[in-house]
Short mmCIF file of C-alpha atoms in Angstrom, two decimals:
data_model
loop_
_atom_site.label_atom_id
_atom_site.label_comp_id
_atom_site.label_asym_id
_atom_site.label_seq_id
_atom_site.Cartn_x
_atom_site.Cartn_y
_atom_site.Cartn_z
CA MET A 1 -31.04 -19.51 5.17
CA LYS A 2 -32.42 -18.20 8.60
CA TYR A 3 -34.07 -14.55 8.19
CA LEU A 4 -32.05 -13.41 11.19
CA SER A 5 -28.68 -14.82 11.85
CA VAL A 6 -26.48 -13.88 14.81
CA GLU A 7 -22.98 -15.43 14.21
CA GLY A 8 -20.01 -15.10 17.31
CA VAL A 9 -21.46 -11.52 18.33
CA SER A 10 -18.98 -10.27 21.39
CA LYS A 11 -19.13 -6.89 22.59
CA ALA A 12 -17.32 -4.76 25.52
CA PHE A 13 -17.65 -1.46 27.09
CA GLY A 14 -14.06 -0.57 27.91
CA PHE A 15 -12.73 -3.68 29.75
CA VAL A 16 -15.93 -4.97 31.01
CA PRO A 17 -17.32 -7.76 28.68
CA ALA A 18 -20.88 -7.47 28.26
CA LEU A 19 -21.55 -10.11 25.31
CA SER A 20 -19.27 -12.96 24.87
CA ASN A 21 -19.67 -15.42 21.39
CA ILE A 22 -23.48 -15.05 21.11
CA SER A 23 -25.43 -17.13 18.21
CA PHE A 24 -28.83 -17.75 17.36
CA SER A 25 -31.19 -17.33 14.53
CA ALA A 26 -34.75 -16.49 13.75
CA ASP A 27 -36.83 -17.34 10.84
CA ARG A 28 -39.83 -15.51 9.36
CA GLY A 29 -42.67 -15.80 11.73
CA GLU A 30 -40.47 -16.88 14.50
CA THR A 31 -40.43 -15.40 18.31
CA VAL A 32 -37.05 -15.55 19.89
CA CYS A 33 -37.22 -14.56 24.05
CA PHE A 34 -34.25 -13.75 25.81
CA VAL A 35 -34.31 -13.74 29.76
CA GLY A 36 -31.65 -13.71 32.55
CA GLU A 37 -30.74 -11.44 35.34
CA ASN A 38 -30.40 -7.36 35.25
CA GLY A 39 -26.88 -7.11 33.65
CA ALA A 40 -27.22 -10.19 31.64
CA GLY A 41 -26.80 -8.26 28.14
CA LYS A 42 -30.15 -8.58 27.20
CA SER A 43 -30.69 -5.34 26.23
CA THR A 44 -27.04 -4.79 24.86
CA LEU A 45 -27.92 -7.51 22.48
CA LEU A 46 -31.11 -6.32 21.42
CA ARG A 47 -29.65 -3.23 20.22
CA CYS A 48 -26.71 -5.15 18.26
CA VAL A 49 -29.53 -6.97 16.43
CA ALA A 50 -31.57 -3.81 16.13
CA ALA A 51 -28.09 -2.11 14.37
CA LEU A 52 -28.15 0.68 17.26
CA ASN A 53 -24.97 -0.78 18.95
CA ARG A 54 -22.09 -2.43 16.68
CA PRO A 55 -20.79 -5.37 18.38
CA ASP A 56 -16.82 -5.61 18.69
CA THR A 57 -16.79 -9.18 16.68
CA GLY A 58 -18.98 -11.44 14.92
CA LYS A 59 -21.85 -10.82 12.28
CA ILE A 60 -25.48 -10.01 12.15
CA LEU A 61 -27.10 -10.57 9.06
CA ILE A 62 -30.53 -10.20 7.54
CA SER A 63 -31.68 -12.16 4.75
CA GLY A 64 -27.58 -12.90 4.51
CA GLU A 65 -26.54 -9.47 4.23
CA ASN A 66 -24.90 -7.63 7.26
CA VAL A 67 -26.96 -5.19 8.67
CA PHE A 68 -23.63 -3.21 9.20
CA SER A 69 -22.72 -2.47 5.73
CA SER A 70 -22.81 0.58 4.05
CA ALA A 71 -24.51 -0.64 0.99
CA ALA A 72 -27.41 -2.39 2.66
CA ARG A 73 -27.93 -0.05 5.53
CA ARG A 74 -30.58 1.94 4.48
CA THR A 75 -32.76 -1.35 3.11
CA ILE A 76 -31.92 -3.38 5.94
CA TRP A 77 -32.84 -0.31 8.78
CA ARG A 78 -36.43 0.18 7.59
CA GLN A 79 -37.29 -3.65 7.89
CA ILE A 80 -36.65 -3.58 11.57
CA GLY A 81 -39.06 -2.07 14.14
CA VAL A 82 -37.70 -1.40 17.45
CA LEU A 83 -39.59 -0.79 21.15
CA GLU A 84 -36.93 0.04 23.83
CA GLN A 85 -37.66 -0.44 27.37
CA GLU A 86 -38.06 3.41 28.19
CA ALA A 87 -37.11 5.45 25.24
CA PHE A 88 -39.76 6.17 22.57
CA TYR A 89 -38.58 8.78 21.10
CA PHE A 90 -41.88 11.20 20.47
CA TYR A 91 -42.36 14.57 20.02
CA GLU A 92 -43.38 15.55 23.64
CA ASP A 93 -45.22 18.83 22.43
CA LEU A 94 -47.30 16.99 19.55
CA THR A 95 -50.37 15.05 20.29
CA CYS A 96 -50.43 11.10 19.53
CA PHE A 97 -52.15 11.86 16.28
CA GLU A 98 -49.61 14.28 15.11
CA ASN A 99 -46.97 12.09 16.10
CA LEU A 100 -48.45 9.20 14.13
CA GLU A 101 -49.49 11.45 11.15
CA LEU A 102 -45.65 12.28 10.80
CA PHE A 103 -44.33 8.92 11.03
CA ALA A 104 -46.94 7.52 8.50
CA ASN A 105 -45.68 10.11 6.06
CA LEU A 106 -42.25 9.27 6.73
CA VAL A 107 -42.79 5.59 5.72
CA GLY A 108 -44.83 6.79 2.88
CA THR A 109 -48.30 5.51 3.54
CA ASP A 110 -51.42 6.06 1.47
CA ASP A 111 -54.27 8.21 2.97
CA PRO A 112 -51.89 8.66 6.52
CA ALA A 113 -54.67 10.65 8.29
CA GLN A 114 -57.07 7.63 8.26
CA LEU A 115 -54.51 4.98 8.54
CA VAL A 116 -53.41 6.91 11.90
CA LEU A 117 -57.22 7.02 13.12
CA ARG A 118 -57.46 3.49 12.79
CA THR A 119 -54.15 2.69 14.14
CA LEU A 120 -54.84 4.50 17.27
CA GLU A 121 -58.20 2.90 17.49
CA ARG A 122 -56.49 -0.51 17.40
CA VAL A 123 -54.12 0.58 20.23
CA GLY A 124 -56.82 1.91 22.23
CA LEU A 125 -56.22 5.55 22.05
CA SER A 126 -58.80 7.00 19.98
CA GLN A 127 -60.19 8.99 23.02
CA SER A 128 -56.63 10.42 23.40
CA ARG A 129 -55.66 11.13 20.01
CA LEU A 130 -55.55 15.04 20.60
CA GLN A 131 -53.78 14.77 24.07
CA SER A 132 -49.91 15.91 23.99
CA VAL A 133 -47.38 13.08 24.38
CA ARG A 134 -45.93 14.36 27.85
CA ASP A 135 -49.18 14.31 29.19
CA LEU A 136 -49.40 10.58 28.50
CA SER A 137 -48.62 7.80 31.04
CA GLY A 138 -45.74 4.99 30.70
CA GLY A 139 -48.21 2.56 29.56
CA MET A 140 -50.15 5.12 26.91
CA ARG A 141 -46.66 5.68 25.80
CA LYS A 142 -46.09 2.09 25.14
CA ARG A 143 -49.47 2.13 23.17
CA LEU A 144 -48.19 4.98 21.19
CA ALA A 145 -45.05 2.88 20.46
CA LEU A 146 -46.82 0.00 19.38
CA GLY A 147 -49.26 1.84 16.92
CA ARG A 148 -46.04 3.28 15.58
CA LEU A 149 -44.72 -0.30 14.76
CA LEU A 150 -48.17 -1.39 13.35
CA LEU A 151 -47.69 1.97 11.07
CA GLN A 152 -44.26 0.72 10.21
CA ALA A 153 -44.92 -2.91 8.92
CA PRO A 154 -41.46 -4.25 9.59
CA LYS A 155 -40.09 -7.62 8.93
CA LEU A 156 -38.19 -7.83 12.33
CA LEU A 157 -39.21 -6.72 15.69
CA VAL A 158 -36.54 -6.22 18.40
CA LEU A 159 -38.37 -5.70 21.57
CA ASP A 160 -36.83 -4.91 25.06
CA GLU A 161 -39.10 -5.33 27.88
CA PRO A 162 -42.68 -4.91 25.63
CA PHE A 163 -44.67 -5.73 28.85
CA ALA A 164 -43.51 -2.99 31.18
CA HIS A 165 -45.75 -0.68 32.13
CA LEU A 166 -48.75 -1.96 30.47
CA ASP A 167 -51.91 -2.92 32.63
CA ASP A 168 -53.82 -6.14 32.14
CA ALA A 169 -55.69 -4.65 28.85
CA GLY A 170 -52.43 -3.49 27.55
CA GLU A 171 -50.81 -6.84 27.89
CA ASP A 172 -53.50 -8.25 26.38
CA LEU A 173 -53.52 -6.40 23.58
CA LEU A 174 -49.57 -6.63 23.02
CA LEU A 175 -49.95 -10.21 22.73
CA GLU A 176 -52.49 -9.59 20.16
CA VAL A 177 -50.54 -7.73 17.85
CA LEU A 178 -47.46 -10.13 18.47
CA GLU A 179 -49.48 -12.82 17.01
CA GLU A 180 -50.68 -10.51 14.06
CA PHE A 181 -47.10 -9.80 13.35
CA ARG A 182 -46.15 -13.67 13.39
CA GLY A 183 -49.03 -14.58 11.19
CA ALA A 184 -47.60 -11.90 8.93
CA GLY A 185 -44.30 -13.62 8.75
CA VAL A 186 -42.62 -11.14 11.28
CA ALA A 187 -39.31 -12.58 12.97
CA THR A 188 -39.48 -11.42 16.62
CA VAL A 189 -36.65 -11.20 19.00
CA PHE A 190 -37.26 -9.57 22.68
CA ALA A 191 -36.36 -9.66 26.24
CA SER A 192 -38.93 -9.94 28.85
CA HIS A 193 -39.04 -10.88 32.76
CA ARG A 194 -42.68 -11.54 32.39
CA LEU A 195 -41.97 -15.35 31.65
CA GLU A 196 -45.49 -16.48 32.00
CA LEU A 197 -46.41 -14.37 29.32
CA ALA A 198 -43.31 -14.30 27.17
CA SER A 199 -43.46 -18.20 26.91
CA ARG A 200 -46.70 -17.88 25.42
CA ILE A 201 -45.83 -16.58 22.25
CA SER A 202 -41.96 -17.52 22.35
CA ASP A 203 -41.17 -20.43 20.16
CA ARG A 204 -37.78 -20.22 22.03
CA VAL A 205 -36.51 -18.95 25.25
CA ILE A 206 -32.86 -18.46 25.55
CA VAL A 207 -31.27 -17.54 29.01
CA LEU A 208 -28.14 -15.10 29.15
CA GLU A 209 -25.88 -15.14 32.08
CA HIS A 210 -22.78 -12.77 32.14
CA GLY A 211 -23.45 -12.00 28.57
CA ARG A 212 -23.40 -15.72 27.42
CA ILE A 213 -25.88 -17.97 26.12
CA VAL A 214 -26.32 -20.67 29.08
CA ASP A 215 -29.57 -22.42 28.49
CA THR A 216 -32.20 -22.71 25.57
CA ALA A 217 -35.70 -23.88 25.99
CA ALA A 218 -38.05 -24.73 23.35
CA ARG A 219 -41.79 -23.54 23.17
CA GLY A 220 -43.77 -25.06 26.22
CA GLY A 221 -40.36 -26.21 27.96
CA VAL A 222 -40.42 -23.21 30.47
CA SER A 223 -42.94 -23.06 33.14
CA GLY A 224 -43.55 -22.63 36.84
CA ASP A 225 -40.27 -23.38 38.65
CA GLY A 226 -38.35 -23.76 35.39
CA SER A 227 -39.16 -20.26 34.66
CA GLU A 228 -38.25 -18.98 37.99
CA ARG A 229 -34.65 -21.08 37.75
CA LEU A 230 -34.02 -19.41 34.59
CA ILE A 231 -34.06 -15.82 35.53
CA GLN A 232 -33.25 -16.09 39.18
#
């Protein structure tokens, strides 16, 4: 049994179909990337996988349990780490340190203050630990969100355009952290336009078009002109 199974998922907004009969799976330590034009359904699919949007039909299972079942909801949702494209949900008037310390206390970590300091150093924000979140650049916010994922230690990562707003150093950091998650057996599902980066860490690249899966390539099978074809 795969850790994550998406079975026949469809979703519409009013009379406009966003997803049509989407099925795929991801095992522990496996990374799956979705590509496609804007409006192809990538973000909608990721929000369904993250249990943020309920599909109209189909199932999303983690370890065989429906993510929307009331009995398993709290246990399953704690396993899912989410990084949305723009919305990071921080307390704007709190500092980087205070935001992560609050989250560390919520997830019940030991010695949260020291763990937060180590995490801020890991994501390159040690010198900005006392800076208010509202004063951070987009790239720094993305780093802080990455730090929050490290504190959470999820079993499933759902990432929407994770390379957006990052400079070269930030991209390298993200690639390193994603490889660490992979080594720890974390399943990752993400969407990206940066196929040259995404293909380096993806076991499969799945192409969405008008809410449908139209192509799939194994790791190393998408590059150069092929990658351009998939996202045009």
